[in-house]
Amino acid sequence: MEEVIRAIAHALHSTKTQYVVIGGIAASIWGRPRMTLDVDIVVVLLPEELSHFLESLAQSGFQVSPSAMRKLLRALPTKVRYGKRLSVDLRMASYTLDRQALERATPVRVLGTSLRIASKEDIIAYKVARFEDLDRADIKSIILRHRKKIDATYLVTACRQLAQETGDARISDNMDVVLSWL
């Protein structure tokens, strides 16, 4: 995992790409450490910058599929492989939560490499949107570690905004469950 983190950081920094790390790595920073085989990243790129960024990924050792550009331009997630088991899941910033997470991100050393990690509230909001078993476990571990330091007002507002933007009412319902844990 250390090698994939160094490689993605090199590609992001060499292209001056704005990004924020979300997902399992960020949840491990704020909650309990856990195993993950991917790095989840939201990026901000103009369409004309995307080709250069994907080339940088390929030069850094990632296997970039021919459909990666098309998916990213449509704001769909895409997976770029690194070796046989590791990968980076990329998505273009397209929601208010993405922009806020980028603004609120903090640099954290992860396996010897500095990465911009989403705030604990933003990680919870992303995980509220999926709300699968692993997401719920990550949320609970963050709450256990930071209960009194979580900005619940921001979190509720971010989740309601995301529910509205995605048209997914389950996000608000999931947030109500999380509020009961706080």
PDB file of C-alpha atoms in Angstrom:
ATOM      1  CA  MET A   1       0.000   0.000   0.000  1.00  0.00           C
ATOM      2  CA  GLU A   2       2.905   2.355   0.716  1.00  0.00           C
ATOM      3  CA  GLU A   3       4.010   2.142  -2.917  1.00  0.00           C
ATOM      4  CA  VAL A   4       0.544   2.958  -4.319  1.00  0.00           C
ATOM      5  CA  ILE A   5       0.230   5.917  -1.935  1.00  0.00           C
ATOM      6  CA  ARG A   6       3.608   7.282  -3.065  1.00  0.00           C
ATOM      7  CA  ALA A   7       2.657   6.764  -6.720  1.00  0.00           C
ATOM      8  CA  ILE A   8      -0.730   8.492  -6.485  1.00  0.00           C
ATOM      9  CA  ALA A   9       0.749  11.354  -4.451  1.00  0.00           C
ATOM     10  CA  HIS A  10       3.418  11.822  -7.126  1.00  0.00           C
ATOM     11  CA  ALA A  11       0.818  11.947  -9.920  1.00  0.00           C
ATOM     12  CA  LEU A  12      -1.415  14.352  -7.968  1.00  0.00           C
ATOM     13  CA  HIS A  13       1.384  16.672  -6.903  1.00  0.00           C
ATOM     14  CA  SER A  14       3.261  16.680 -10.226  1.00  0.00           C
ATOM     15  CA  THR A  15       0.086  17.735 -12.064  1.00  0.00           C
ATOM     16  CA  LYS A  16      -0.913  20.172  -9.284  1.00  0.00           C
ATOM     17  CA  THR A  17      -4.289  18.455  -9.083  1.00  0.00           C
ATOM     18  CA  GLN A  18      -6.647  19.546  -6.326  1.00  0.00           C
ATOM     19  CA  TYR A  19      -7.822  16.444  -4.471  1.00  0.00           C
ATOM     20  CA  VAL A  20      -9.098  15.019  -1.229  1.00  0.00           C
ATOM     21  CA  VAL A  21      -8.700  11.470   0.080  1.00  0.00           C
ATOM     22  CA  ILE A  22     -11.920   9.904   1.306  1.00  0.00           C
ATOM     23  CA  GLY A  23     -12.875   6.267   2.005  1.00  0.00           C
ATOM     24  CA  GLY A  24     -11.060   3.668   4.071  1.00  0.00           C
ATOM     25  CA  ILE A  25      -7.745   5.460   4.441  1.00  0.00           C
ATOM     26  CA  ALA A  26      -9.402   8.640   5.683  1.00  0.00           C
ATOM     27  CA  ALA A  27     -11.728   6.642   7.948  1.00  0.00           C
ATOM     28  CA  SER A  28      -8.669   4.905   9.408  1.00  0.00           C
ATOM     29  CA  ILE A  29      -7.058   8.266  10.155  1.00  0.00           C
ATOM     30  CA  TRP A  30     -10.124   9.519  12.058  1.00  0.00           C
ATOM     31  CA  GLY A  31     -11.417   6.230  13.476  1.00  0.00           C
ATOM     32  CA  ARG A  32      -9.945   2.795  13.927  1.00  0.00           C
ATOM     33  CA  PRO A  33      -7.236   1.588  11.557  1.00  0.00           C
ATOM     34  CA  ARG A  34      -8.426  -1.040   9.105  1.00  0.00           C
ATOM     35  CA  MET A  35      -7.209  -2.859   6.038  1.00  0.00           C
ATOM     36  CA  THR A  36      -7.993  -1.447   2.622  1.00  0.00           C
ATOM     37  CA  LEU A  37      -6.691  -2.279  -0.841  1.00  0.00           C
ATOM     38  CA  ASP A  38      -7.617   0.996  -2.480  1.00  0.00           C
ATOM     39  CA  VAL A  39      -7.288   4.736  -2.123  1.00  0.00           C
ATOM     40  CA  ASP A  40     -10.497   6.714  -2.720  1.00  0.00           C
ATOM     41  CA  ILE A  41      -9.903  10.190  -4.128  1.00  0.00           C
ATOM     42  CA  VAL A  42     -12.081  13.042  -5.346  1.00  0.00           C
ATOM     43  CA  VAL A  43     -10.281  15.313  -7.819  1.00  0.00           C
ATOM     44  CA  VAL A  44     -10.920  18.701  -9.378  1.00  0.00           C
ATOM     45  CA  LEU A  45      -9.771  18.906 -12.986  1.00  0.00           C
ATOM     46  CA  LEU A  46     -10.873  20.860 -16.005  1.00  0.00           C
ATOM     47  CA  PRO A  47     -11.741  18.591 -18.945  1.00  0.00           C
ATOM     48  CA  GLU A  48      -8.617  19.768 -20.789  1.00  0.00           C
ATOM     49  CA  GLU A  49      -6.431  18.802 -17.787  1.00  0.00           C
ATOM     50  CA  LEU A  50      -7.779  15.279 -17.484  1.00  0.00           C
ATOM     51  CA  SER A  51      -5.706  13.716 -20.261  1.00  0.00           C
ATOM     52  CA  HIS A  52      -2.456  15.028 -18.743  1.00  0.00           C
ATOM     53  CA  PHE A  53      -3.465  13.715 -15.306  1.00  0.00           C
ATOM     54  CA  LEU A  54      -4.295  10.245 -16.673  1.00  0.00           C
ATOM     55  CA  GLU A  55      -0.950  10.184 -18.515  1.00  0.00           C
ATOM     56  CA  SER A  56       0.781  11.049 -15.236  1.00  0.00           C
ATOM     57  CA  LEU A  57      -1.017   8.149 -13.567  1.00  0.00           C
ATOM     58  CA  ALA A  58       0.166   5.776 -16.284  1.00  0.00           C
ATOM     59  CA  GLN A  59       3.746   7.086 -15.945  1.00  0.00           C
ATOM     60  CA  SER A  60       3.490   6.485 -12.179  1.00  0.00           C
ATOM     61  CA  GLY A  61       2.701   2.796 -12.748  1.00  0.00           C
ATOM     62  CA  PHE A  62      -1.101   2.744 -12.836  1.00  0.00           C
ATOM     63  CA  GLN A  63      -3.052   0.788 -15.432  1.00  0.00           C
ATOM     64  CA  VAL A  64      -5.500   3.352 -16.800  1.00  0.00           C
ATOM     65  CA  SER A  65      -8.380   1.858 -18.776  1.00  0.00           C
ATOM     66  CA  PRO A  66      -9.442   3.415 -22.082  1.00  0.00           C
ATOM     67  CA  SER A  67     -12.827   4.251 -20.511  1.00  0.00           C
ATOM     68  CA  ALA A  68     -11.330   6.194 -17.568  1.00  0.00           C
ATOM     69  CA  MET A  69     -11.524   9.605 -19.243  1.00  0.00           C
ATOM     70  CA  ARG A  70     -15.098   9.067 -20.430  1.00  0.00           C
ATOM     71  CA  LYS A  71     -16.223   7.959 -16.950  1.00  0.00           C
ATOM     72  CA  LEU A  72     -14.510  10.819 -15.153  1.00  0.00           C
ATOM     73  CA  LEU A  73     -15.914  13.408 -17.566  1.00  0.00           C
ATOM     74  CA  ARG A  74     -19.388  12.053 -16.744  1.00  0.00           C
ATOM     75  CA  ALA A  75     -18.592  12.345 -12.981  1.00  0.00           C
ATOM     76  CA  LEU A  76     -18.621   8.556 -12.647  1.00  0.00           C
ATOM     77  CA  PRO A  77     -16.092   6.782 -10.458  1.00  0.00           C
ATOM     78  CA  THR A  78     -13.303   4.910 -12.170  1.00  0.00           C
ATOM     79  CA  LYS A  79     -10.760   2.453 -10.841  1.00  0.00           C
ATOM     80  CA  VAL A  80      -7.111   2.601 -11.836  1.00  0.00           C
ATOM     81  CA  ARG A  81      -5.160  -0.498 -10.911  1.00  0.00           C
ATOM     82  CA  TYR A  82      -1.726  -0.593  -9.398  1.00  0.00           C
ATOM     83  CA  GLY A  83      -0.290  -4.063  -9.646  1.00  0.00           C
ATOM     84  CA  LYS A  84      -2.570  -7.049  -9.191  1.00  0.00           C
ATOM     85  CA  ARG A  85      -4.369  -6.172  -5.959  1.00  0.00           C
ATOM     86  CA  LEU A  86      -4.137  -2.456  -5.258  1.00  0.00           C
ATOM     87  CA  SER A  87      -6.035   0.380  -6.881  1.00  0.00           C
ATOM     88  CA  VAL A  88      -7.146   3.977  -6.695  1.00  0.00           C
ATOM     89  CA  ASP A  89     -10.823   4.839  -7.054  1.00  0.00           C
ATOM     90  CA  LEU A  90     -11.146   8.287  -8.654  1.00  0.00           C
ATOM     91  CA  ARG A  91     -14.134  10.548  -9.016  1.00  0.00           C
ATOM     92  CA  MET A  92     -14.431  14.127 -10.238  1.00  0.00           C
ATOM     93  CA  ALA A  93     -15.813  16.588  -7.699  1.00  0.00           C
ATOM     94  CA  SER A  94     -19.460  17.112  -8.582  1.00  0.00           C
ATOM     95  CA  TYR A  95     -21.347  17.735  -5.334  1.00  0.00           C
ATOM     96  CA  THR A  96     -21.282  20.545  -2.798  1.00  0.00           C
ATOM     97  CA  LEU A  97     -19.889  18.015  -0.309  1.00  0.00           C
ATOM     98  CA  ASP A  98     -16.915  17.411  -2.626  1.00  0.00           C
ATOM     99  CA  ARG A  99     -16.084  21.129  -2.769  1.00  0.00           C
ATOM    100  CA  GLN A 100     -16.467  21.488   0.993  1.00  0.00           C
ATOM    101  CA  ALA A 101     -14.332  18.398   1.627  1.00  0.00           C
ATOM    102  CA  LEU A 102     -11.602  19.873  -0.594  1.00  0.00           C
ATOM    103  CA  GLU A 103     -11.677  23.155   1.322  1.00  0.00           C
ATOM    104  CA  ARG A 104     -11.721  21.477   4.741  1.00  0.00           C
ATOM    105  CA  ALA A 105      -9.098  18.793   3.995  1.00  0.00           C
ATOM    106  CA  THR A 106      -5.915  18.690   6.027  1.00  0.00           C
ATOM    107  CA  PRO A 107      -2.498  17.334   5.073  1.00  0.00           C
ATOM    108  CA  VAL A 108      -1.707  14.122   6.953  1.00  0.00           C
ATOM    109  CA  ARG A 109       1.320  11.847   6.672  1.00  0.00           C
ATOM    110  CA  VAL A 110       0.147   8.425   5.510  1.00  0.00           C
ATOM    111  CA  LEU A 111       2.844   5.761   5.330  1.00  0.00           C
ATOM    112  CA  GLY A 112       5.488   8.461   4.965  1.00  0.00           C
ATOM    113  CA  THR A 113       3.656  10.480   2.294  1.00  0.00           C
ATOM    114  CA  SER A 114       1.669  13.679   2.773  1.00  0.00           C
ATOM    115  CA  LEU A 115      -1.928  13.448   1.522  1.00  0.00           C
ATOM    116  CA  ARG A 116      -4.903  15.794   1.879  1.00  0.00           C
ATOM    117  CA  ILE A 117      -7.424  13.904   4.011  1.00  0.00           C
ATOM    118  CA  ALA A 118     -11.107  14.818   4.310  1.00  0.00           C
ATOM    119  CA  SER A 119     -12.347  16.007   7.703  1.00  0.00           C
ATOM    120  CA  LYS A 120     -14.049  13.573  10.055  1.00  0.00           C
ATOM    121  CA  GLU A 121     -17.454  15.162   9.332  1.00  0.00           C
ATOM    122  CA  ASP A 122     -16.955  14.917   5.567  1.00  0.00           C
ATOM    123  CA  ILE A 123     -15.910  11.266   5.845  1.00  0.00           C
ATOM    124  CA  ILE A 124     -19.021  10.529   7.890  1.00  0.00           C
ATOM    125  CA  ALA A 125     -21.175  12.310   5.283  1.00  0.00           C
ATOM    126  CA  TYR A 126     -19.674  10.269   2.434  1.00  0.00           C
ATOM    127  CA  LYS A 127     -20.219   7.090   4.408  1.00  0.00           C
ATOM    128  CA  VAL A 128     -23.797   8.074   5.312  1.00  0.00           C
ATOM    129  CA  ALA A 129     -24.496   8.179   1.569  1.00  0.00           C
ATOM    130  CA  ARG A 130     -23.457   4.528   1.076  1.00  0.00           C
ATOM    131  CA  PHE A 131     -24.263   3.237   4.561  1.00  0.00           C
ATOM    132  CA  GLU A 132     -23.178  -0.353   3.996  1.00  0.00           C
ATOM    133  CA  ASP A 133     -21.924  -2.447   6.931  1.00  0.00           C
ATOM    134  CA  LEU A 134     -18.321  -1.272   6.590  1.00  0.00           C
ATOM    135  CA  ASP A 135     -19.457   2.357   6.285  1.00  0.00           C
ATOM    136  CA  ARG A 136     -21.527   2.086   9.466  1.00  0.00           C
ATOM    137  CA  ALA A 137     -18.567   0.514  11.294  1.00  0.00           C
ATOM    138  CA  ASP A 138     -16.287   3.336  10.101  1.00  0.00           C
ATOM    139  CA  ILE A 139     -18.802   5.969  11.222  1.00  0.00           C
ATOM    140  CA  LYS A 140     -19.144   4.382  14.651  1.00  0.00           C
ATOM    141  CA  SER A 141     -15.365   4.208  15.092  1.00  0.00           C
ATOM    142  CA  ILE A 142     -15.011   7.906  14.208  1.00  0.00           C
ATOM    143  CA  ILE A 143     -17.797   8.803  16.628  1.00  0.00           C
ATOM    144  CA  LEU A 144     -16.237   6.729  19.407  1.00  0.00           C
ATOM    145  CA  ARG A 145     -12.918   8.496  18.963  1.00  0.00           C
ATOM    146  CA  HIS A 146     -14.194  12.052  18.383  1.00  0.00           C
ATOM    147  CA  ARG A 147     -17.764  12.221  19.748  1.00  0.00           C
ATOM    148  CA  LYS A 148     -17.415  15.660  21.378  1.00  0.00           C
ATOM    149  CA  LYS A 149     -15.408  17.113  18.488  1.00  0.00           C
ATOM    150  CA  ILE A 150     -17.833  16.328  15.656  1.00  0.00           C
ATOM    151  CA  ASP A 151     -19.658  19.324  14.199  1.00  0.00           C
ATOM    152  CA  ALA A 152     -23.144  17.808  14.032  1.00  0.00           C
ATOM    153  CA  THR A 153     -24.685  20.959  12.548  1.00  0.00           C
ATOM    154  CA  TYR A 154     -22.262  20.905   9.613  1.00  0.00           C
ATOM    155  CA  LEU A 155     -22.760  17.149   9.204  1.00  0.00           C
ATOM    156  CA  VAL A 156     -26.561  17.380   9.047  1.00  0.00           C
ATOM    157  CA  THR A 157     -26.403  20.282   6.596  1.00  0.00           C
ATOM    158  CA  ALA A 158     -23.900  18.454   4.369  1.00  0.00           C
ATOM    159  CA  CYS A 159     -25.997  15.261   4.340  1.00  0.00           C
ATOM    160  CA  ARG A 160     -29.232  17.110   3.595  1.00  0.00           C
ATOM    161  CA  GLN A 161     -27.532  18.978   0.742  1.00  0.00           C
ATOM    162  CA  LEU A 162     -26.123  15.710  -0.646  1.00  0.00           C
ATOM    163  CA  ALA A 163     -29.555  14.042  -0.390  1.00  0.00           C
ATOM    164  CA  GLN A 164     -31.084  16.927  -2.323  1.00  0.00           C
ATOM    165  CA  GLU A 165     -28.354  16.977  -4.996  1.00  0.00           C
ATOM    166  CA  THR A 166     -28.457  13.207  -5.545  1.00  0.00           C
ATOM    167  CA  GLY A 167     -32.217  12.830  -5.139  1.00  0.00           C
ATOM    168  CA  ASP A 168     -31.534  10.049  -2.615  1.00  0.00           C
ATOM    169  CA  ALA A 169     -33.832  10.467   0.411  1.00  0.00           C
ATOM    170  CA  ARG A 170     -32.123   7.512   2.117  1.00  0.00           C
ATOM    171  CA  ILE A 171     -29.190   9.790   2.903  1.00  0.00           C
ATOM    172  CA  SER A 172     -31.403  11.871   5.234  1.00  0.00           C
ATOM    173  CA  ASP A 173     -32.815   8.708   6.805  1.00  0.00           C
ATOM    174  CA  ASN A 174     -29.297   7.335   7.305  1.00  0.00           C
ATOM    175  CA  MET A 175     -28.238  10.655   8.869  1.00  0.00           C
ATOM    176  CA  ASP A 176     -31.073  10.339  11.399  1.00  0.00           C
ATOM    177  CA  VAL A 177     -29.612   6.968  12.447  1.00  0.00           C
ATOM    178  CA  VAL A 178     -26.143   8.492  12.795  1.00  0.00           C
ATOM    179  CA  LEU A 179     -27.554  11.322  14.921  1.00  0.00           C
ATOM    180  CA  SER A 180     -28.885   8.712  17.342  1.00  0.00           C
ATOM    181  CA  TRP A 181     -25.288   7.419  17.693  1.00  0.00           C
ATOM    182  CA  LEU A 182     -24.021  10.899  18.539  1.00  0.00           C
TER     183      LEU A 182
END
